[in-house]
Short mmCIF file of C-alpha atoms and ligand atoms in Angstrom, two decimals:
data_model
loop_
_atom_site.label_atom_id
_atom_site.label_comp_id
_atom_site.label_asym_id
_atom_site.label_seq_id
_atom_site.Cartn_x
_atom_site.Cartn_y
_atom_site.Cartn_z
CA MET A 1 -2.37 51.97 -5.53
CA THR A 2 -3.32 52.63 -1.76
CA THR A 3 -6.22 55.14 -1.48
CA MET A 4 -6.08 57.65 1.37
CA LEU A 5 -9.07 55.99 2.66
CA GLN A 6 -7.37 52.69 2.81
CA ARG A 7 -4.48 54.13 4.77
CA MET A 8 -6.82 55.62 7.50
CA GLN A 9 -8.71 52.51 7.79
CA SER A 10 -5.58 50.64 8.17
CA ALA A 11 -4.23 53.02 10.72
CA LYS A 12 -7.46 53.53 12.72
CA VAL A 13 -5.13 55.52 15.26
CA LEU A 14 -2.63 57.91 14.20
CA PRO A 15 -0.20 59.14 16.90
CA VAL A 16 0.86 63.02 16.36
CA VAL A 17 4.37 63.21 17.74
CA LEU A 18 7.27 65.71 18.05
CA VAL A 19 10.70 64.11 18.05
CA GLU A 20 13.89 65.96 19.22
CA THR A 21 16.43 63.17 18.46
CA VAL A 22 16.71 60.43 15.36
CA ASP A 23 17.32 57.81 18.02
CA SER A 24 14.19 58.81 19.95
CA ALA A 25 12.05 58.77 16.71
CA ILE A 26 13.22 55.14 16.10
CA LYS A 27 12.61 53.73 19.69
CA LEU A 28 9.21 55.47 19.48
CA ALA A 29 8.18 53.90 16.41
CA GLU A 30 9.35 50.52 17.70
CA ALA A 31 7.35 51.07 20.96
CA LEU A 32 4.14 51.93 18.93
CA LYS A 33 4.48 48.95 16.91
CA ARG A 34 5.08 46.74 19.73
CA GLY A 35 1.86 48.05 21.15
CA GLY A 36 -0.10 47.60 17.77
CA ILE A 37 0.19 51.03 16.41
CA LYS A 38 0.96 50.82 12.90
CA THR A 39 1.15 54.45 11.64
CA VAL A 40 2.93 57.44 13.14
CA GLU A 41 2.70 61.17 12.11
CA ILE A 42 5.98 62.88 12.60
CA THR A 43 5.48 66.57 12.70
CA LEU A 44 7.93 68.96 10.97
CA ARG A 45 8.05 70.98 14.02
CA THR A 46 11.56 69.95 15.32
CA ALA A 47 14.89 70.35 13.89
CA CYS A 48 15.37 66.68 13.32
CA ALA A 49 11.97 66.04 12.04
CA LEU A 50 12.89 64.97 8.28
CA ASP A 51 15.99 62.95 9.54
CA ALA A 52 13.73 61.39 11.88
CA MET A 53 11.32 60.30 9.26
CA LYS A 54 13.93 59.00 6.89
CA ALA A 55 15.53 57.03 9.92
CA VAL A 56 12.03 55.56 10.88
CA LYS A 57 11.48 54.54 7.38
CA GLU A 58 14.77 52.54 7.14
CA ALA A 59 14.83 51.14 10.82
CA VAL A 60 11.29 50.21 11.22
CA PRO A 61 10.01 49.76 7.70
CA ASP A 62 6.86 48.09 8.54
CA VAL A 63 5.64 51.37 10.57
CA VAL A 64 3.70 53.66 8.26
CA VAL A 65 5.44 57.12 8.08
CA CYS A 66 3.31 60.12 7.78
CA ALA A 67 4.82 63.64 7.67
CA GLY A 68 2.73 66.32 9.82
CA THR A 69 2.37 70.09 10.10
CA ILE A 70 2.84 70.43 6.24
CA LEU A 71 2.40 74.21 5.89
CA LYS A 72 3.84 75.05 2.44
CA GLN A 73 4.91 73.47 -0.83
CA SER A 74 8.48 73.10 -0.08
CA ASP A 75 7.50 71.03 3.03
CA LEU A 76 5.66 68.59 0.47
CA ASP A 77 8.89 68.56 -1.77
CA ASP A 78 11.01 67.70 1.24
CA VAL A 79 8.99 64.86 2.65
CA ALA A 80 8.55 63.48 -0.74
CA LYS A 81 12.35 63.18 -1.36
CA ILE A 82 12.47 61.02 2.01
CA GLY A 83 9.84 58.85 0.55
CA VAL A 84 7.21 59.26 3.43
CA ASP A 85 4.05 57.25 3.01
CA PHE A 86 1.47 60.32 3.12
CA ALA A 87 1.55 64.11 4.38
CA VAL A 88 -0.71 65.86 6.65
CA SER A 89 -1.62 69.41 7.07
CA PRO A 90 -3.21 71.53 9.77
CA GLY A 91 -4.90 73.41 6.88
CA MET A 92 -5.98 73.17 3.42
CA THR A 93 -4.94 75.41 0.38
CA VAL A 94 -5.88 74.94 -3.06
CA ASN A 95 -2.26 75.49 -4.06
CA LEU A 96 -1.14 72.62 -1.40
CA ILE A 97 -3.58 70.18 -2.80
CA LYS A 98 -2.75 70.82 -6.40
CA HIS A 99 0.93 70.50 -5.70
CA ALA A 100 0.66 67.32 -3.58
CA GLN A 101 -1.18 65.84 -6.63
CA GLU A 102 1.62 67.09 -8.93
CA ILE A 103 4.17 65.42 -7.31
CA GLY A 104 2.18 62.25 -6.57
CA MET A 105 2.38 62.79 -2.66
CA PRO A 106 -0.84 61.38 -0.87
CA PHE A 107 -2.19 64.22 1.08
CA LEU A 108 -4.47 64.76 4.12
CA PRO A 109 -5.30 68.43 4.54
CA GLY A 110 -6.90 69.72 7.74
CA LEU A 111 -10.14 71.71 7.52
CA SER A 112 -13.22 72.46 9.74
CA THR A 113 -15.98 73.93 7.34
CA PRO A 114 -18.21 72.50 4.83
CA SER A 115 -16.91 75.08 2.20
CA GLU A 116 -13.24 73.98 2.67
CA MET A 117 -14.36 70.40 2.20
CA MET A 118 -16.24 71.12 -0.76
CA ALA A 119 -13.14 72.96 -2.34
CA GLY A 120 -11.24 69.85 -1.60
CA MET A 121 -13.92 67.61 -3.12
CA GLU A 122 -13.70 69.81 -6.41
CA LEU A 123 -10.15 68.68 -6.51
CA GLY A 124 -11.03 64.96 -6.10
CA LEU A 125 -10.32 64.47 -2.44
CA ASP A 126 -12.49 62.39 -0.44
CA CYS A 127 -10.56 62.38 2.80
CA PHE A 128 -9.73 65.16 5.24
CA LYS A 129 -8.31 65.93 8.57
CA LEU A 130 -11.04 67.58 10.82
CA PHE A 131 -8.84 70.03 12.62
CA PRO A 132 -8.87 71.21 15.44
CA ALA A 133 -11.74 68.48 16.04
CA THR A 134 -13.07 69.31 19.51
CA ALA A 135 -12.71 73.03 19.21
CA VAL A 136 -14.62 73.23 16.19
CA GLY A 137 -17.61 70.74 17.22
CA GLY A 138 -15.95 67.49 17.05
CA TYR A 139 -18.44 64.69 17.23
CA ASN A 140 -21.49 66.88 16.72
CA LEU A 141 -20.20 68.45 13.69
CA LEU A 142 -19.15 65.15 12.18
CA LYS A 143 -22.70 63.62 12.67
CA ALA A 144 -24.16 66.73 11.10
CA LEU A 145 -21.89 66.41 8.06
CA ALA A 146 -22.47 62.73 7.28
CA SER A 147 -25.77 63.13 5.41
CA PRO A 148 -24.93 66.22 3.26
CA LEU A 149 -21.40 65.17 2.71
CA ALA A 150 -21.99 61.49 2.20
CA GLY A 151 -18.79 59.50 1.21
CA ILE A 152 -16.49 61.99 2.74
CA ASN A 153 -14.18 60.38 5.45
CA PHE A 154 -12.42 62.27 8.26
CA CYS A 155 -9.62 61.85 10.64
CA PRO A 156 -10.39 64.06 13.55
CA THR A 157 -7.67 65.28 15.21
CA GLY A 158 -7.00 68.02 18.00
CA GLY A 159 -8.51 67.36 21.55
CA LEU A 160 -9.01 63.65 21.37
CA ASN A 161 -8.24 61.73 24.28
CA PRO A 162 -8.50 58.27 25.77
CA ASP A 163 -12.31 59.17 27.05
CA ASN A 164 -13.56 60.18 23.77
CA TYR A 165 -11.79 58.62 21.06
CA THR A 166 -14.00 55.57 20.71
CA ASP A 167 -16.89 57.75 20.44
CA PHE A 168 -15.24 59.30 17.30
CA LEU A 169 -14.34 56.05 15.62
CA ALA A 170 -17.96 54.92 15.90
CA LEU A 171 -19.08 57.41 13.55
CA PRO A 172 -19.57 56.24 10.06
CA ASN A 173 -17.67 58.99 8.40
CA VAL A 174 -14.62 58.61 10.77
CA ALA A 175 -11.86 56.32 9.29
CA CYS A 176 -9.32 57.04 11.92
CA ILE A 177 -8.57 59.60 14.68
CA GLY A 178 -5.44 61.45 15.50
CA GLY A 179 -3.87 62.51 18.96
CA SER A 180 -0.83 63.16 20.82
CA TRP A 181 -1.84 61.38 23.98
CA MET A 182 -0.30 57.99 23.15
CA ALA A 183 3.00 59.47 22.79
CA SER A 184 3.31 62.94 24.42
CA PRO A 185 6.45 65.04 24.15
CA GLU A 186 6.90 64.51 27.89
CA LEU A 187 6.99 60.62 27.66
CA ILE A 188 9.23 60.74 24.55
CA ASN A 189 11.55 63.07 26.01
CA ALA A 190 11.64 60.86 28.95
CA GLY A 191 12.20 57.74 26.98
CA GLU A 192 9.54 56.14 28.52
CA TRP A 193 9.04 53.45 25.75
CA ASP A 194 7.26 50.72 27.94
CA LYS A 195 4.69 53.32 28.94
CA ILE A 196 4.07 54.29 25.42
CA GLU A 197 3.73 50.69 24.28
CA GLU A 198 1.39 50.06 26.91
CA ILE A 199 -0.84 52.91 25.98
CA ALA A 200 -0.79 52.08 22.45
CA ARG A 201 -1.91 48.71 23.43
CA GLN A 202 -4.76 50.01 25.57
CA THR A 203 -5.62 52.24 22.98
CA MET A 204 -5.88 49.61 20.29
CA SER A 205 -7.39 46.96 22.60
CA ARG A 206 -10.76 49.17 22.60
CA ILE A 207 -11.14 49.45 18.85
CA ASP A 208 -13.04 46.79 17.09
C1 3PG B 1 -1.44 68.40 16.71
O1 3PG B 1 -1.25 69.02 15.75
O2 3PG B 1 -0.71 68.70 17.81
C2 3PG B 1 -2.57 67.41 16.97
O3 3PG B 1 -3.57 68.06 16.50
C3 3PG B 1 -2.56 66.95 18.30
O4 3PG B 1 -3.53 67.24 18.98
P1 3PG B 1 -3.85 66.99 20.49
O5 3PG B 1 -2.46 67.28 21.29
O6 3PG B 1 -4.91 67.65 21.21
O7 3PG B 1 -4.04 65.40 20.52
#
């Protein structure tokens, strides 16, 4: 079974996207793939999000589809039915973690304090999304967590950009990073697939 850490290490970079149409989701996934990005987080923030996840899974099967903006248990049920590869939330509750475990959905909860991390660890998790990363201390917070919470891996998301993402990836407790700059809503809605491919390529070219 693929662990969450393996998923994160394999992705390295996780574009967080909002898609308004199924067709744009497919074209986006293809553009990211051409640029070397292998995983996409499609957020549950648009009406077509579930259809888009399903369509990308079918049309671009070698792109890993992660469901983002999981807020409640029924969201986990909805994305599990589609067969997404894993699910991400901006927050963490014990109920959400337990429900994800009950239905067998790999889950990356978002959090920002050691107490939340320890609550997640008590439930067996060792990977978390640090959110909103730069607003809660970002790089310095992750550095401070490395020793007391050894063995815990993070995907910092929120406020990352082309100027700082490689610094985050250089931290030993960062397995991947997330962000919207690789495929902003503006670029997606304008159908700027070549531009998104180029940003993806540039982003990946700066990673070891
Ligand atoms: C989000 O949930 O929108 C992500 O955290 C993306 O954050 P960013 O736009 O700051 O990259």
